[in-house]
PDB file of N, CA and C in Angstrom:
ATOM      1  N   GLN A   1      89.591  59.573  73.413  1.00 55.00           N
ATOM      2  CA  GLN A   1      90.528  60.372  72.739  1.00 55.00           C
ATOM      3  C   GLN A   1      89.871  61.707  72.336  1.00 55.00           C
ATOM      4  N   GLU A   2      88.665  61.635  71.923  1.00 56.00           N
ATOM      5  CA  GLU A   2      87.923  62.834  71.549  1.00 56.00           C
ATOM      6  C   GLU A   2      87.778  63.778  72.786  1.00 56.00           C
ATOM      7  N   ALA A   3      87.541  63.246  73.940  1.00 53.00           N
ATOM      8  CA  ALA A   3      87.356  64.082  75.189  1.00 53.00           C
ATOM      9  C   ALA A   3      88.681  64.726  75.506  1.00 53.00           C
ATOM     10  N   ILE A   4      89.725  63.977  75.307  1.00 51.00           N
ATOM     11  CA  ILE A   4      91.058  64.602  75.665  1.00 51.00           C
ATOM     12  C   ILE A   4      91.392  65.755  74.668  1.00 51.00           C
ATOM     13  N   ASN A   5      91.113  65.516  73.383  1.00 53.00           N
ATOM     14  CA  ASN A   5      91.336  66.597  72.434  1.00 53.00           C
ATOM     15  C   ASN A   5      90.537  67.795  72.779  1.00 53.00           C
ATOM     16  N   GLY A   6      89.305  67.605  73.215  1.00 51.00           N
ATOM     17  CA  GLY A   6      88.433  68.672  73.608  1.00 51.00           C
ATOM     18  C   GLY A   6      88.996  69.494  74.811  1.00 51.00           C
ATOM     19  N   LEU A   7      89.538  68.746  75.747  1.00 47.00           N
ATOM     20  CA  LEU A   7      90.103  69.371  76.919  1.00 47.00           C
ATOM     21  C   LEU A   7      91.443  70.194  76.522  1.00 47.00           C
ATOM     22  N   ILE A   8      92.125  69.658  75.649  1.00 48.00           N
ATOM     23  CA  ILE A   8      93.327  70.340  75.216  1.00 48.00           C
ATOM     24  C   ILE A   8      92.969  71.648  74.618  1.00 48.00           C
ATOM     25  N   LYS A   9      91.932  71.703  73.778  1.00 51.00           N
ATOM     26  CA  LYS A   9      91.500  72.894  73.172  1.00 51.00           C
ATOM     27  C   LYS A   9      91.061  73.966  74.189  1.00 51.00           C
ATOM     28  N   ILE A  10      90.283  73.539  75.130  1.00 46.00           N
ATOM     29  CA  ILE A  10      89.796  74.555  76.102  1.00 46.00           C
ATOM     30  C   ILE A  10      90.727  74.870  77.208  1.00 46.00           C
ATOM     31  N   SER A  11      91.815  74.165  77.272  1.00 45.00           N
ATOM     32  CA  SER A  11      92.830  74.487  78.300  1.00 45.00           C
ATOM     33  C   SER A  11      93.850  75.493  77.859  1.00 45.00           C
ATOM     34  N   SER A  12      93.702  75.933  76.578  1.00 46.00           N
ATOM     35  CA  SER A  12      94.552  77.046  76.110  1.00 46.00           C
ATOM     36  C   SER A  12      94.287  78.290  76.900  1.00 46.00           C
ATOM     37  N   PRO A  13      95.394  79.115  77.034  1.00 48.00           N
ATOM     38  CA  PRO A  13      95.263  80.323  77.857  1.00 48.00           C
ATOM     39  C   PRO A  13      94.055  81.242  77.370  1.00 48.00           C
ATOM     40  N   ILE A  14      93.256  81.673  78.307  1.00 46.00           N
ATOM     41  CA  ILE A  14      92.094  82.423  77.925  1.00 46.00           C
ATOM     42  C   ILE A  14      92.293  83.900  78.250  1.00 46.00           C
ATOM     43  N   PHE A  15      93.409  84.251  78.836  1.00 43.00           N
ATOM     44  CA  PHE A  15      93.598  85.640  79.251  1.00 43.00           C
ATOM     45  C   PHE A  15      94.648  86.348  78.368  1.00 43.00           C
ATOM     46  N   LEU A  16      94.869  85.873  77.187  1.00 47.00           N
ATOM     47  CA  LEU A  16      95.951  86.384  76.373  1.00 47.00           C
ATOM     48  C   LEU A  16      95.712  87.903  76.067  1.00 47.00           C
ATOM     49  N   ASN A  17      94.497  88.348  75.991  1.00 48.00           N
ATOM     50  CA  ASN A  17      94.203  89.777  75.679  1.00 48.00           C
ATOM     51  C   ASN A  17      94.191  90.683  76.846  1.00 48.00           C
ATOM     52  N   ILE A  18      94.455  90.189  78.089  1.00 46.00           N
ATOM     53  CA  ILE A  18      94.403  90.992  79.277  1.00 46.00           C
ATOM     54  C   ILE A  18      95.838  91.181  79.742  1.00 46.00           C
ATOM     55  N   PRO A  19      96.259  92.449  79.959  1.00 50.00           N
ATOM     56  CA  PRO A  19      97.653  92.669  80.405  1.00 50.00           C
ATOM     57  C   PRO A  19      97.935  92.007  81.713  1.00 50.00           C
ATOM     58  N   ASP A  20      99.142  91.562  81.840  1.00 46.00           N
ATOM     59  CA  ASP A  20      99.570  90.873  83.082  1.00 46.00           C
ATOM     60  C   ASP A  20      99.254  91.755  84.323  1.00 46.00           C
ATOM     61  N   SER A  21      99.390  93.051  84.190  1.00 52.00           N
ATOM     62  CA  SER A  21      99.231  93.924  85.361  1.00 52.00           C
ATOM     63  C   SER A  21      97.800  93.867  85.831  1.00 52.00           C
ATOM     64  N   GLU A  22      96.837  93.451  85.039  1.00 53.00           N
ATOM     65  CA  GLU A  22      95.433  93.447  85.432  1.00 53.00           C
ATOM     66  C   GLU A  22      94.974  92.104  85.852  1.00 53.00           C
ATOM     67  N   LEU A  23      95.741  91.082  85.609  1.00 53.00           N
ATOM     68  CA  LEU A  23      95.371  89.758  85.976  1.00 53.00           C
ATOM     69  C   LEU A  23      95.255  89.542  87.456  1.00 53.00           C
ATOM     70  N   GLY A  24      94.075  89.211  87.975  1.00 65.00           N
ATOM     71  CA  GLY A  24      93.974  88.880  89.385  1.00 65.00           C
ATOM     72  C   GLY A  24      94.072  90.089  90.349  1.00 65.00           C
ATOM     73  N   GLU A  25      94.197  91.273  89.872  1.00 67.00           N
ATOM     74  CA  GLU A  25      94.312  92.446  90.769  1.00 67.00           C
ATOM     75  C   GLU A  25      92.963  92.720  91.417  1.00 67.00           C
ATOM     76  N   LYS A  26      93.029  93.090  92.638  1.00 77.00           N
ATOM     77  CA  LYS A  26      91.817  93.505  93.389  1.00 77.00           C
ATOM     78  C   LYS A  26      91.871  95.006  93.391  1.00 77.00           C
ATOM     79  N   GLN A  27      91.209  95.613  92.409  1.00 85.00           N
ATOM     80  CA  GLN A  27      91.300  97.027  92.211  1.00 85.00           C
ATOM     81  C   GLN A  27      91.002  97.868  93.452  1.00 85.00           C
ATOM     82  N   GLU A  28      89.989  97.488  94.211  1.00 89.00           N
ATOM     83  CA  GLU A  28      89.626  98.279  95.328  1.00 89.00           C
ATOM     84  C   GLU A  28      90.654  98.187  96.433  1.00 89.00           C
ATOM     85  N   HIS A  29      91.388  97.059  96.567  1.00 90.00           N
ATOM     86  CA  HIS A  29      92.412  96.859  97.492  1.00 90.00           C
ATOM     87  C   HIS A  29      93.618  97.652  97.087  1.00 90.00           C
ATOM     88  N   LYS A  30      93.928  97.642  95.746  1.00 92.00           N
ATOM     89  CA  LYS A  30      95.086  98.422  95.262  1.00 92.00           C
ATOM     90  C   LYS A  30      94.836  99.880  95.498  1.00 92.00           C
ATOM     91  N   GLU A  31      93.619 100.381  95.279  1.00 92.00           N
ATOM     92  CA  GLU A  31      93.326 101.762  95.510  1.00 92.00           C
ATOM     93  C   GLU A  31      93.459 102.162  96.978  1.00 92.00           C
ATOM     94  N   ILE A  32      93.005 101.320  97.878  1.00 93.00           N
ATOM     95  CA  ILE A  32      93.141 101.557  99.259  1.00 93.00           C
ATOM     96  C   ILE A  32      94.586 101.689  99.672  1.00 93.00           C
ATOM     97  N   ILE A  33      95.385 100.816  99.187  1.00 95.00           N
ATOM     98  CA  ILE A  33      96.834 100.806  99.506  1.00 95.00           C
ATOM     99  C   ILE A  33      97.507 102.106  99.007  1.00 95.00           C
ATOM    100  N   ASN A  34      97.081 102.495  97.784  1.00 94.00           N
ATOM    101  CA  ASN A  34      97.630 103.682  97.217  1.00 94.00           C
ATOM    102  C   ASN A  34      97.172 104.936  98.002  1.00 94.00           C
ATOM    103  N   LEU A  35      95.884 104.963  98.375  1.00 94.00           N
ATOM    104  CA  LEU A  35      95.382 106.084  99.136  1.00 94.00           C
ATOM    105  C   LEU A  35      96.087 106.306 100.460  1.00 94.00           C
ATOM    106  N   LEU A  36      96.540 105.161 101.012  1.00 96.00           N
ATOM    107  CA  LEU A  36      97.178 105.142 102.275  1.00 96.00           C
ATOM    108  C   LEU A  36      98.719 105.359 102.183  1.00 96.00           C
ATOM    109  N   GLY A  37      99.168 105.815 101.054  1.00 96.00           N
ATOM    110  CA  GLY A  37     100.558 106.111 100.841  1.00 96.00           C
ATOM    111  C   GLY A  37     101.443 105.099 100.241  1.00 96.00           C
ATOM    112  N   GLY A  38     100.824 103.985  99.839  1.00 96.00           N
ATOM    113  CA  GLY A  38     101.620 102.905  99.252  1.00 96.00           C
ATOM    114  C   GLY A  38     102.039 101.777 100.256  1.00 96.00           C
ATOM    115  N   GLY A  39     102.524 100.784  99.766  1.00 96.00           N
ATOM    116  CA  GLY A  39     102.849  99.608 100.587  1.00 96.00           C
ATOM    117  C   GLY A  39     103.815  99.916 101.699  1.00 96.00           C
ATOM    118  N   LYS A  40     104.906 100.633 101.443  1.00 96.00           N
ATOM    119  CA  LYS A  40     105.887 100.890 102.472  1.00 96.00           C
ATOM    120  C   LYS A  40     105.301 101.646 103.627  1.00 96.00           C
ATOM    121  N   LYS A  41     104.578 102.709 103.325  1.00 97.00           N
ATOM    122  CA  LYS A  41     103.980 103.542 104.370  1.00 97.00           C
ATOM    123  C   LYS A  41     102.908 102.805 105.096  1.00 97.00           C
ATOM    124  N   LEU A  42     102.125 102.071 104.404  1.00 97.00           N
ATOM    125  CA  LEU A  42     101.048 101.296 105.053  1.00 97.00           C
ATOM    126  C   LEU A  42     101.635 100.261 106.032  1.00 97.00           C
ATOM    127  N   THR A  43     102.701  99.640 105.524  1.00 97.00           N
ATOM    128  CA  THR A  43     103.347  98.614 106.422  1.00 97.00           C
ATOM    129  C   THR A  43     103.833  99.231 107.709  1.00 97.00           C
ATOM    130  N   GLU A  44     104.420 100.387 107.688  1.00 97.00           N
ATOM    131  CA  GLU A  44     104.909 101.052 108.953  1.00 97.00           C
ATOM    132  C   GLU A  44     103.720 101.362 109.788  1.00 97.00           C
ATOM    133  N   ARG A  45     102.675 101.905 109.264  1.00 96.00           N
ATOM    134  CA  ARG A  45     101.524 102.222 110.049  1.00 96.00           C
ATOM    135  C   ARG A  45     100.891 101.034 110.747  1.00 96.00           C
ATOM    136  N   LEU A  46     100.783  99.939 109.996  1.00 96.00           N
ATOM    137  CA  LEU A  46     100.238  98.642 110.547  1.00 96.00           C
ATOM    138  C   LEU A  46     101.096  98.085 111.660  1.00 96.00           C
ATOM    139  N   LYS A  47     102.409  98.237 111.496  1.00 96.00           N
ATOM    140  CA  LYS A  47     103.331  97.813 112.576  1.00 96.00           C
ATOM    141  C   LYS A  47     103.056  98.614 113.844  1.00 96.00           C
ATOM    142  N   LEU A  48     102.902  99.890 113.703  1.00 95.00           N
ATOM    143  CA  LEU A  48     102.624 100.754 114.905  1.00 95.00           C
ATOM    144  C   LEU A  48     101.317 100.422 115.527  1.00 95.00           C
ATOM    145  N   LEU A  49     100.265 100.227 114.722  1.00 93.00           N
ATOM    146  CA  LEU A  49      98.913 100.012 115.201  1.00 93.00           C
ATOM    147  C   LEU A  49      98.811  98.653 115.872  1.00 93.00           C
ATOM    148  N   SER A  50      99.454  97.696 115.335  1.00 93.00           N
ATOM    149  CA  SER A  50      99.253  96.293 115.769  1.00 93.00           C
ATOM    150  C   SER A  50     100.324  95.732 116.654  1.00 93.00           C
ATOM    151  N   ASN A  51     101.448  96.361 116.670  1.00 89.00           N
ATOM    152  CA  ASN A  51     102.618  95.778 117.417  1.00 89.00           C
ATOM    153  C   ASN A  51     103.016  94.452 116.938  1.00 89.00           C
ATOM    154  N   GLU A  52     102.616  94.161 115.642  1.00 91.00           N
ATOM    155  CA  GLU A  52     102.947  92.874 115.031  1.00 91.00           C
ATOM    156  C   GLU A  52     103.955  93.093 113.935  1.00 91.00           C
ATOM    157  N   THR A  53     104.742  92.114 113.628  1.00 92.00           N
ATOM    158  CA  THR A  53     105.677  92.135 112.486  1.00 92.00           C
ATOM    159  C   THR A  53     105.007  91.829 111.210  1.00 92.00           C
ATOM    160  N   ILE A  54     105.050  92.727 110.304  1.00 95.00           N
ATOM    161  CA  ILE A  54     104.444  92.508 108.963  1.00 95.00           C
ATOM    162  C   ILE A  54     105.416  92.971 107.934  1.00 95.00           C
ATOM    163  N   ASN A  55     105.594  92.108 106.946  1.00 95.00           N
ATOM    164  CA  ASN A  55     106.547  92.357 105.846  1.00 95.00           C
ATOM    165  C   ASN A  55     105.962  93.264 104.800  1.00 95.00           C
ATOM    166  N   GLU A  56     106.818  94.131 104.308  1.00 95.00           N
ATOM    167  CA  GLU A  56     106.388  95.077 103.244  1.00 95.00           C
ATOM    168  C   GLU A  56     105.890  94.324 102.020  1.00 95.00           C
ATOM    169  N   LYS A  57     106.578  93.214 101.718  1.00 95.00           N
ATOM    170  CA  LYS A  57     106.154  92.438 100.495  1.00 95.00           C
ATOM    171  C   LYS A  57     104.790  91.834 100.696  1.00 95.00           C
ATOM    172  N   THR A  58     104.447  91.510 101.983  1.00 96.00           N
ATOM    173  CA  THR A  58     103.153  91.024 102.289  1.00 96.00           C
ATOM    174  C   THR A  58     102.100  92.046 101.900  1.00 96.00           C
ATOM    175  N   VAL A  59     102.329  93.221 102.308  1.00 96.00           N
ATOM    176  CA  VAL A  59     101.351  94.317 102.056  1.00 96.00           C
ATOM    177  C   VAL A  59     101.169  94.565 100.572  1.00 96.00           C
ATOM    178  N   TYR A  60     102.319  94.506  99.819  1.00 94.00           N
ATOM    179  CA  TYR A  60     102.237  94.677  98.414  1.00 94.00           C
ATOM    180  C   TYR A  60     101.489  93.521  97.768  1.00 94.00           C
ATOM    181  N   SER A  61     101.550  92.331  98.351  1.00 94.00           N
ATOM    182  CA  SER A  61     100.873  91.195  97.780  1.00 94.00           C
ATOM    183  C   SER A  61      99.380  91.302  97.845  1.00 94.00           C
ATOM    184  N   TRP A  62      98.881  92.200  98.746  1.00 93.00           N
ATOM    185  CA  TRP A  62      97.400  92.320  98.928  1.00 93.00           C
ATOM    186  C   TRP A  62      96.797  92.914  97.651  1.00 93.00           C
ATOM    187  N   VAL A  63      97.594  93.572  96.810  1.00 91.00           N
ATOM    188  CA  VAL A  63      97.022  94.139  95.549  1.00 91.00           C
ATOM    189  C   VAL A  63      96.399  92.990  94.726  1.00 91.00           C
ATOM    190  N   ARG A  64      97.053  91.831  94.726  1.00 90.00           N
ATOM    191  CA  ARG A  64      96.609  90.671  93.960  1.00 90.00           C
ATOM    192  C   ARG A  64      95.697  89.771  94.795  1.00 90.00           C
ATOM    193  N   GLN A  65      96.049  89.628  96.077  1.00 90.00           N
ATOM    194  CA  GLN A  65      95.368  88.624  96.897  1.00 90.00           C
ATOM    195  C   GLN A  65      94.220  89.201  97.722  1.00 90.00           C
ATOM    196  N   GLY A  66      94.150  90.483  97.828  1.00 90.00           N
ATOM    197  CA  GLY A  66      93.179  91.153  98.673  1.00 90.00           C
ATOM    198  C   GLY A  66      93.685  91.298 100.115  1.00 90.00           C
ATOM    199  N   ILE A  67      93.128  92.254 100.795  1.00 91.00           N
ATOM    200  CA  ILE A  67      93.527  92.558 102.188  1.00 91.00           C
ATOM    201  C   ILE A  67      92.956  91.432 103.040  1.00 91.00           C
ATOM    202  N   PRO A  68      93.709  90.662 103.767  1.00 92.00           N
ATOM    203  CA  PRO A  68      93.205  89.578 104.634  1.00 92.00           C
ATOM    204  C   PRO A  68      92.315  90.089 105.696  1.00 92.00           C
ATOM    205  N   ASP A  69      91.331  89.268 106.129  1.00 91.00           N
ATOM    206  CA  ASP A  69      90.455  89.695 107.207  1.00 91.00           C
ATOM    207  C   ASP A  69      91.166  90.148 108.446  1.00 91.00           C
ATOM    208  N   LYS A  70      92.270  89.504 108.734  1.00 93.00           N
ATOM    209  CA  LYS A  70      93.082  89.778 109.949  1.00 93.00           C
ATOM    210  C   LYS A  70      93.487  91.270 109.999  1.00 93.00           C
ATOM    211  N   TRP A  71      93.680  91.900 108.815  1.00 94.00           N
ATOM    212  CA  TRP A  71      94.200  93.253 108.755  1.00 94.00           C
ATOM    213  C   TRP A  71      93.175  94.279 108.351  1.00 94.00           C
ATOM    214  N   LYS A  72      91.955  93.876 108.008  1.00 93.00           N
ATOM    215  CA  LYS A  72      90.967  94.833 107.567  1.00 93.00           C
ATOM    216  C   LYS A  72      90.599  95.868 108.548  1.00 93.00           C
ATOM    217  N   VAL A  73      90.479  95.555 109.779  1.00 92.00           N
ATOM    218  CA  VAL A  73      90.180  96.500 110.897  1.00 92.00           C
ATOM    219  C   VAL A  73      91.266  97.538 110.996  1.00 92.00           C
ATOM    220  N   ALA A  74      92.485  97.117 110.948  1.00 93.00           N
ATOM    221  CA  ALA A  74      93.636  98.059 111.096  1.00 93.00           C
ATOM    222  C   ALA A  74      93.686  98.991 109.817  1.00 93.00           C
ATOM    223  N   VAL A  75      93.443  98.389 108.652  1.00 94.00           N
ATOM    224  CA  VAL A  75      93.488  99.222 107.419  1.00 94.00           C
ATOM    225  C   VAL A  75      92.301 100.209 107.457  1.00 94.00           C
ATOM    226  N   SER A  76      91.142  99.769 107.891  1.00 93.00           N
ATOM    227  CA  SER A  76      89.985 100.616 108.031  1.00 93.00           C
ATOM    228  C   SER A  76      90.282 101.776 109.000  1.00 93.00           C
ATOM    229  N   ARG A  77      90.985 101.495 110.019  1.00 93.00           N
ATOM    230  CA  ARG A  77      91.286 102.576 111.073  1.00 93.00           C
ATOM    231  C   ARG A  77      92.226 103.592 110.322  1.00 93.00           C
ATOM    232  N   CYS A  78      93.172 103.081 109.535  1.00 94.00           N
ATOM    233  CA  CYS A  78      94.037 104.046 108.799  1.00 94.00           C
ATOM    234  C   CYS A  78      93.185 104.935 107.868  1.00 94.00           C
ATOM    235  N   LEU A  79      92.225 104.347 107.208  1.00 92.00           N
ATOM    236  CA  LEU A  79      91.355 105.136 106.275  1.00 92.00           C
ATOM    237  C   LEU A  79      90.602 106.170 107.112  1.00 92.00           C
ATOM    238  N   LEU A  80      90.100 105.788 108.185  1.00 93.00           N
ATOM    239  CA  LEU A  80      89.258 106.728 109.083  1.00 93.00           C
ATOM    240  C   LEU A  80      90.195 107.837 109.527  1.00 93.00           C
ATOM    241  N   GLU A  81      91.406 107.513 110.044  1.00 93.00           N
ATOM    242  CA  GLU A  81      92.327 108.516 110.545  1.00 93.00           C
ATOM    243  C   GLU A  81      92.675 109.537 109.451  1.00 93.00           C
ATOM    244  N   ASP A  82      92.724 109.083 108.173  1.00 94.00           N
ATOM    245  CA  ASP A  82      93.059 109.973 107.121  1.00 94.00           C
ATOM    246  C   ASP A  82      91.818 110.598 106.454  1.00 94.00           C
ATOM    247  N   ASN A  83      90.635 110.364 107.038  1.00 91.00           N
ATOM    248  CA  ASN A  83      89.371 110.895 106.550  1.00 91.00           C
ATOM    249  C   ASN A  83      89.097 110.491 105.111  1.00 91.00           C
ATOM    250  N   ILE A  84      89.439 109.243 104.790  1.00 87.00           N
ATOM    251  CA  ILE A  84      89.156 108.721 103.455  1.00 87.00           C
ATOM    252  C   ILE A  84      87.924 107.892 103.390  1.00 87.00           C
TER     253      ILE A  84
END
């Protein structure tokens, strides 16, 4: 019972003082998406570069989840084209 009580105490939310907008965000990925014109513009560019279907919501999700390896080369190419 003592162990269970200890687990209950430490399982309380520990991120209460951090704004929701900052929880789990990948700041460098967010900055890259913003530098490339935002999620909508980046989605269109990636569709043209790759000839693949990619959802705008997917690109916006990269702010929290990070840019997947599959798309890093294409995103890097966009950065190079924009001299960023």
